[in-house]
Amino acid sequence: MADTPDSTPDNTPDSGPDGTPGGVGYEVSAGLATIVLDRPETLNALDTALKEALLAALRRAAGDSAVRAVLLTGRGRAFCVGQDLREHAGRLRRAGGAAMDTVRDHYVPITLAIAGMPKPVVAGVNGVAAGAGAGFAFAADYRVVADTASFDTAFAGVGLAADSGVSWTLPRLVGPARAADLLFLPRRVTAREALELGVANRVVPAGDLAAEAEAVARRFAQGPTAAYAALKEALAYGSSHSLAETLEKEAGLQIRTGATEDHRAAVEAFVNRAEPVFRGH
């Protein structure tokens, strides 16, 4: 949830420029689904329409066999500043504590859709990522970050606990002590510091962000999709299970991926000293 003070979610359009409901752009090209948070006048603050449209887009990408990777990014100066606090303030006045139902209704399924996507998700962090916006970026598999972008957990600044999986993802990215520091004393984390902390996988000049993030995502889209899904599953499983349990999990995943056409084709390519061509199955 959370939002930064300079977010001004006024006069919100009900759809993006392409007519996509909720201000979320969606396009598929050569196996890559690009999902764009498109409320730039609000720094992509998350109102109900945007949350529902984002969840629908993520589920659409997950269920489309033609999609082999996902690029999630924002339009304008921000990736996403988290909850639209003006909408939230109105809900608090009308419904009190029931306004927090959005966490289970929206933030939980969106985060699970990103982290559980059976294909790689790249976050192209074009600007500030705060609160739930930071959480969505942390839930992605790979983060390409503009050198002018920043991260801010923001939750404690508005008197809230973390959501969007931040209390799970952030300690795994930066360690528990640094995660506690960033959550208890939220502040602006620059792109350079994010790289040093392990939050960013790659930092690029702001003008190159769109091209660089797309290039990384397209590389994943041309890769072994089933193997990527299995790697995501193994990483999530291994983070909370013993070595013996994880070895057994890996064995099962090896059997599963070993039966794919991509594995067989890659082995034949190696034997013949050729570059493998992955088809995604």
C-alpha positions as MATLAB code, in Angstrom:
seq = 'MADTPDSTPDNTPDSGPDGTPGGVGYEVSAGLATIVLDRPETLNALDTALKEALLAALRRAAGDSAVRAVLLTGRGRAFCVGQDLREHAGRLRRAGGAAMDTVRDHYVPITLAIAGMPKPVVAGVNGVAAGAGAGFAFAADYRVVADTASFDTAFAGVGLAADSGVSWTLPRLVGPARAADLLFLPRRVTAREALELGVANRVVPAGDLAAEAEAVARRFAQGPTAAYAALKEALAYGSSHSLAETLEKEAGLQIRTGATEDHRAAVEAFVNRAEPVFRGH';
ca = [
       0.000    0.000    0.000;
       1.458    3.434    0.968;
       1.966    6.475   -1.201;
       4.481    9.281   -1.386;
       3.498   12.834   -0.449;
       4.012   14.264   -3.942;
       1.457   11.942   -5.530;
      -1.561   13.903   -6.754;
      -4.192   11.429   -7.942;
      -6.662   13.978   -9.339;
      -8.803   13.756  -12.466;
      -7.911   10.116  -12.979;
      -8.712    8.681  -16.418;
     -10.702    5.475  -16.442;
      -8.527    4.027  -19.186;
      -5.123    4.351  -20.774;
      -4.520    6.005  -24.148;
      -5.065    2.684  -25.904;
      -8.455    2.266  -24.227;
      -7.240   -0.357  -21.779;
      -9.501   -0.251  -18.698;
      -7.975    1.072  -15.509;
      -4.969    2.767  -17.064;
      -2.960   -0.390  -17.742;
      -1.414   -0.935  -21.152;
      -1.022   -4.507  -22.426;
       0.797   -5.672  -25.540;
       2.231   -8.996  -26.686;
       5.037   -9.189  -29.224;
       7.294  -12.148  -30.031;
       6.500  -13.954  -26.788;
       6.862  -10.891  -24.560;
       3.894   -9.362  -22.740;
       4.529   -5.733  -21.809;
       2.327   -4.404  -19.015;
       2.467   -0.655  -18.468;
       1.081    1.173  -15.437;
      -0.412    4.195  -17.166;
      -1.600    6.870  -14.726;
       1.393    9.178  -15.120;
      -0.437   12.245  -13.827;
      -0.703   10.461  -10.441;
       2.754    8.875  -10.551;
       0.903    5.622  -11.242;
      -0.810    5.637   -7.850;
      -2.920    2.542   -7.328;
      -6.630    3.281   -7.325;
      -9.144    0.448   -7.443;
      -9.479    0.518  -11.232;
      -5.721    0.293  -11.733;
      -5.332   -2.531   -9.221;
      -8.085   -4.565  -10.868;
      -6.738   -3.896  -14.360;
      -3.199   -4.853  -13.316;
      -4.379   -8.107  -11.774;
      -6.371   -8.922  -14.920;
      -3.349   -8.192  -17.135;
      -1.055  -10.392  -15.042;
      -3.536  -13.260  -15.101;
      -3.968  -12.811  -18.835;
      -0.211  -13.084  -19.357;
       0.048  -16.112  -17.071;
      -2.678  -17.955  -18.962;
      -1.462  -17.148  -22.484;
       0.763  -19.918  -23.862;
       2.117  -17.460  -26.429;
       3.592  -15.335  -23.622;
       7.008  -16.531  -22.452;
       8.097  -13.509  -20.393;
       6.565  -10.378  -18.900;
       7.885   -6.828  -18.675;
       6.192   -4.688  -16.022;
       6.952   -0.973  -16.134;
       5.388    2.447  -15.658;
       4.797    5.458  -17.858;
       5.983    8.891  -16.834;
       8.166    9.887  -13.888;
       7.291    6.954  -11.631;
       7.136    3.194  -11.701;
       4.415    3.218   -9.038;
       4.089    5.208   -5.809;
       1.746    2.735   -4.138;
      -1.802    3.246   -2.920;
      -3.788    6.228   -4.160;
      -4.136    7.859   -0.739;
      -6.841   10.264   -1.817;
      -9.088    7.394   -2.796;
      -8.034    5.574    0.375;
      -8.822    8.588    2.572;
     -12.349    8.695    1.210;
     -12.802    4.986    1.874;
     -11.500    5.368    5.426;
     -14.046    8.119    6.078;
     -16.886    6.035    4.640;
     -15.962    2.507    5.689;
     -13.347    2.768    8.437;
     -11.275   -0.378    8.812;
     -13.075   -2.071    5.920;
     -10.999    0.157    3.624;
      -8.102   -2.197    4.354;
      -9.916   -5.021    2.552;
      -7.989   -3.892   -0.535;
      -4.920   -5.668    0.850;
      -6.515   -9.111    0.558;
      -8.666   -8.180   -2.437;
      -5.895   -6.621   -4.535;
      -2.366   -6.506   -3.147;
      -2.195  -10.164   -2.163;
      -3.370  -11.579   -5.533;
      -1.287   -9.082   -7.549;
       1.887  -10.007   -5.663;
       1.166  -13.713   -5.998;
       0.467  -13.255   -9.708;
       3.894  -11.657  -10.185;
       5.886  -14.002   -7.963;
       3.971  -17.099   -9.062;
       3.970  -16.285  -12.768;
       5.145  -19.493  -14.530;
       7.494  -17.406  -16.670;
      10.053  -14.683  -15.896;
       8.875  -11.210  -14.867;
      11.183   -8.239  -15.429;
      10.454   -4.970  -13.630;
      11.581   -1.973  -15.662;
      11.795    0.551  -12.835;
      11.620    3.864  -14.657;
      11.138    6.116  -11.612;
      10.185    6.051   -7.965;
       8.833    2.738   -6.671;
       7.232    3.219   -3.261;
       5.038    1.175   -0.940;
       3.165   -1.461   -2.891;
       4.933   -0.218   -6.027;
       8.239   -1.217   -4.464;
       6.653   -4.503   -3.392;
       5.620   -5.320   -6.954;
       9.157   -4.613   -8.180;
      10.647   -6.772   -5.400;
       8.319   -9.640   -6.369;
       9.636   -9.643   -9.952;
      12.442  -11.973  -10.962;
      14.754   -9.305  -12.364;
      14.903   -5.533  -11.895;
      16.356   -3.174  -14.499;
      16.468    0.250  -12.856;
      16.924    3.718  -14.333;
      19.778    5.641  -12.719;
      17.279    8.354  -11.750;
      14.836    5.902  -10.118;
      14.513    5.196   -6.417;
      12.821    2.902   -3.911;
      10.994    3.732   -0.673;
       9.158    1.218    1.500;
       7.013    4.134    2.791;
       4.633    1.998    4.903;
       5.702    3.168    8.367;
       5.524    6.751    7.150;
       1.738    6.436    6.922;
       1.362    4.272   10.019;
       1.049    0.924    8.274;
       2.664   -2.492    8.333;
       4.125   -3.833    5.093;
       2.056   -5.446    2.362;
       2.620   -6.770   -1.162;
       5.065   -9.331    0.227;
       7.712   -6.753    1.167;
       8.365   -8.373    4.556;
       9.124  -11.606    2.637;
      10.926  -10.362   -0.468;
      13.021   -7.526    0.963;
      14.911   -9.594    3.602;
      15.745  -12.108    0.875;
      17.147   -9.347   -1.307;
      19.086   -7.316    1.270;
      19.189   -9.394    4.474;
      17.049   -9.075    7.616;
      18.991   -6.250    9.295;
      18.915   -3.964    6.244;
      15.289   -4.854    5.587;
      14.371   -3.837    9.144;
      16.227   -0.548    8.681;
      14.422    0.213    5.424;
      11.015   -0.738    6.842;
      11.248    0.922   10.272;
      12.967    4.068    8.967;
      11.713    4.423    5.396;
      13.770    6.669    3.140;
      14.650    7.205   -0.481;
      17.020    4.527   -1.751;
      18.788    5.691   -4.901;
      19.375    3.437   -7.868;
      23.092    3.245   -7.038;
      22.373    2.171   -3.461;
      19.736   -0.284   -4.699;
      22.417   -1.923   -6.844;
      24.819   -2.082   -3.903;
      22.114   -3.562   -1.650;
      21.121   -6.192   -4.207;
      17.666   -4.759   -4.930;
      18.562   -3.782   -8.509;
      20.001   -6.373  -10.878;
      21.099   -3.721  -13.340;
      21.178    0.098  -13.345;
      21.161    1.902  -16.682;
      20.912    5.529  -17.844;
      17.319    6.732  -17.650;
      17.181    7.326  -21.393;
      18.152    3.693  -22.016;
      15.770    2.126  -19.484;
      12.985    1.171  -21.898;
      15.340   -0.433  -24.423;
      17.500   -2.189  -21.823;
      14.558   -3.584  -19.861;
      12.936   -4.812  -23.051;
      16.182   -6.436  -24.190;
      16.476   -8.362  -20.930;
      12.821   -9.392  -21.054;
      13.137  -10.490  -24.699;
      16.126  -12.619  -23.798;
      13.955  -14.400  -21.250;
      11.146  -14.687  -23.827;
      13.520  -16.576  -26.111;
      14.727  -18.890  -23.354;
      13.612  -22.209  -21.839;
      10.251  -21.174  -20.397;
       9.584  -24.409  -18.494;
      13.054  -24.293  -16.955;
      12.512  -20.707  -15.830;
       9.217  -21.698  -14.207;
      10.955  -24.563  -12.414;
      13.789  -22.297  -11.255;
      11.260  -19.838   -9.812;
       9.534  -22.687   -8.022;
      12.820  -24.039   -6.669;
      13.981  -20.669   -5.377;
      10.697  -20.047   -3.573;
      10.666  -23.551   -2.118;
      14.303  -23.532   -1.063;
      13.922  -20.296    0.869;
      11.769  -21.980    3.501;
      12.725  -25.667    3.414;
      15.677  -27.780    4.507;
      18.498  -28.820    2.192;
      17.205  -32.405    2.091;
      13.695  -31.239    1.201;
      15.057  -28.856   -1.417;
      17.189  -31.595   -3.000;
      14.081  -33.737   -3.341;
      12.192  -30.800   -4.839;
      15.018  -30.208   -7.308;
      14.961  -33.868   -8.311;
      11.285  -33.665   -9.165;
      11.762  -30.452  -11.104;
      14.666  -31.956  -13.030;
      12.455  -34.861  -14.041;
       9.772  -32.427  -15.171;
      12.072  -30.184  -17.181;
      14.044  -33.159  -18.485;
      10.929  -34.262  -20.341;
      10.594  -30.979  -22.236;
      11.365  -30.528  -25.904;
      13.592  -27.585  -25.021;
      15.875  -29.783  -22.905;
      16.180  -32.456  -25.571;
      16.811  -29.895  -28.290;
      19.439  -28.135  -26.179;
      21.292  -31.390  -25.533;
      21.281  -32.204  -29.264;
      22.514  -28.696  -30.032;
      25.368  -29.118  -27.551;
      26.377  -32.468  -29.043;
      26.343  -30.910  -32.511;
      28.176  -27.770  -31.330;
      25.244  -25.572  -32.272;
      23.405  -22.823  -30.424;
      20.169  -24.093  -28.858;
      16.874  -22.639  -30.034;
      14.247  -22.762  -27.309;
      10.573  -23.027  -28.219;
       9.186  -22.642  -24.735;
       7.892  -26.188  -24.280;
];
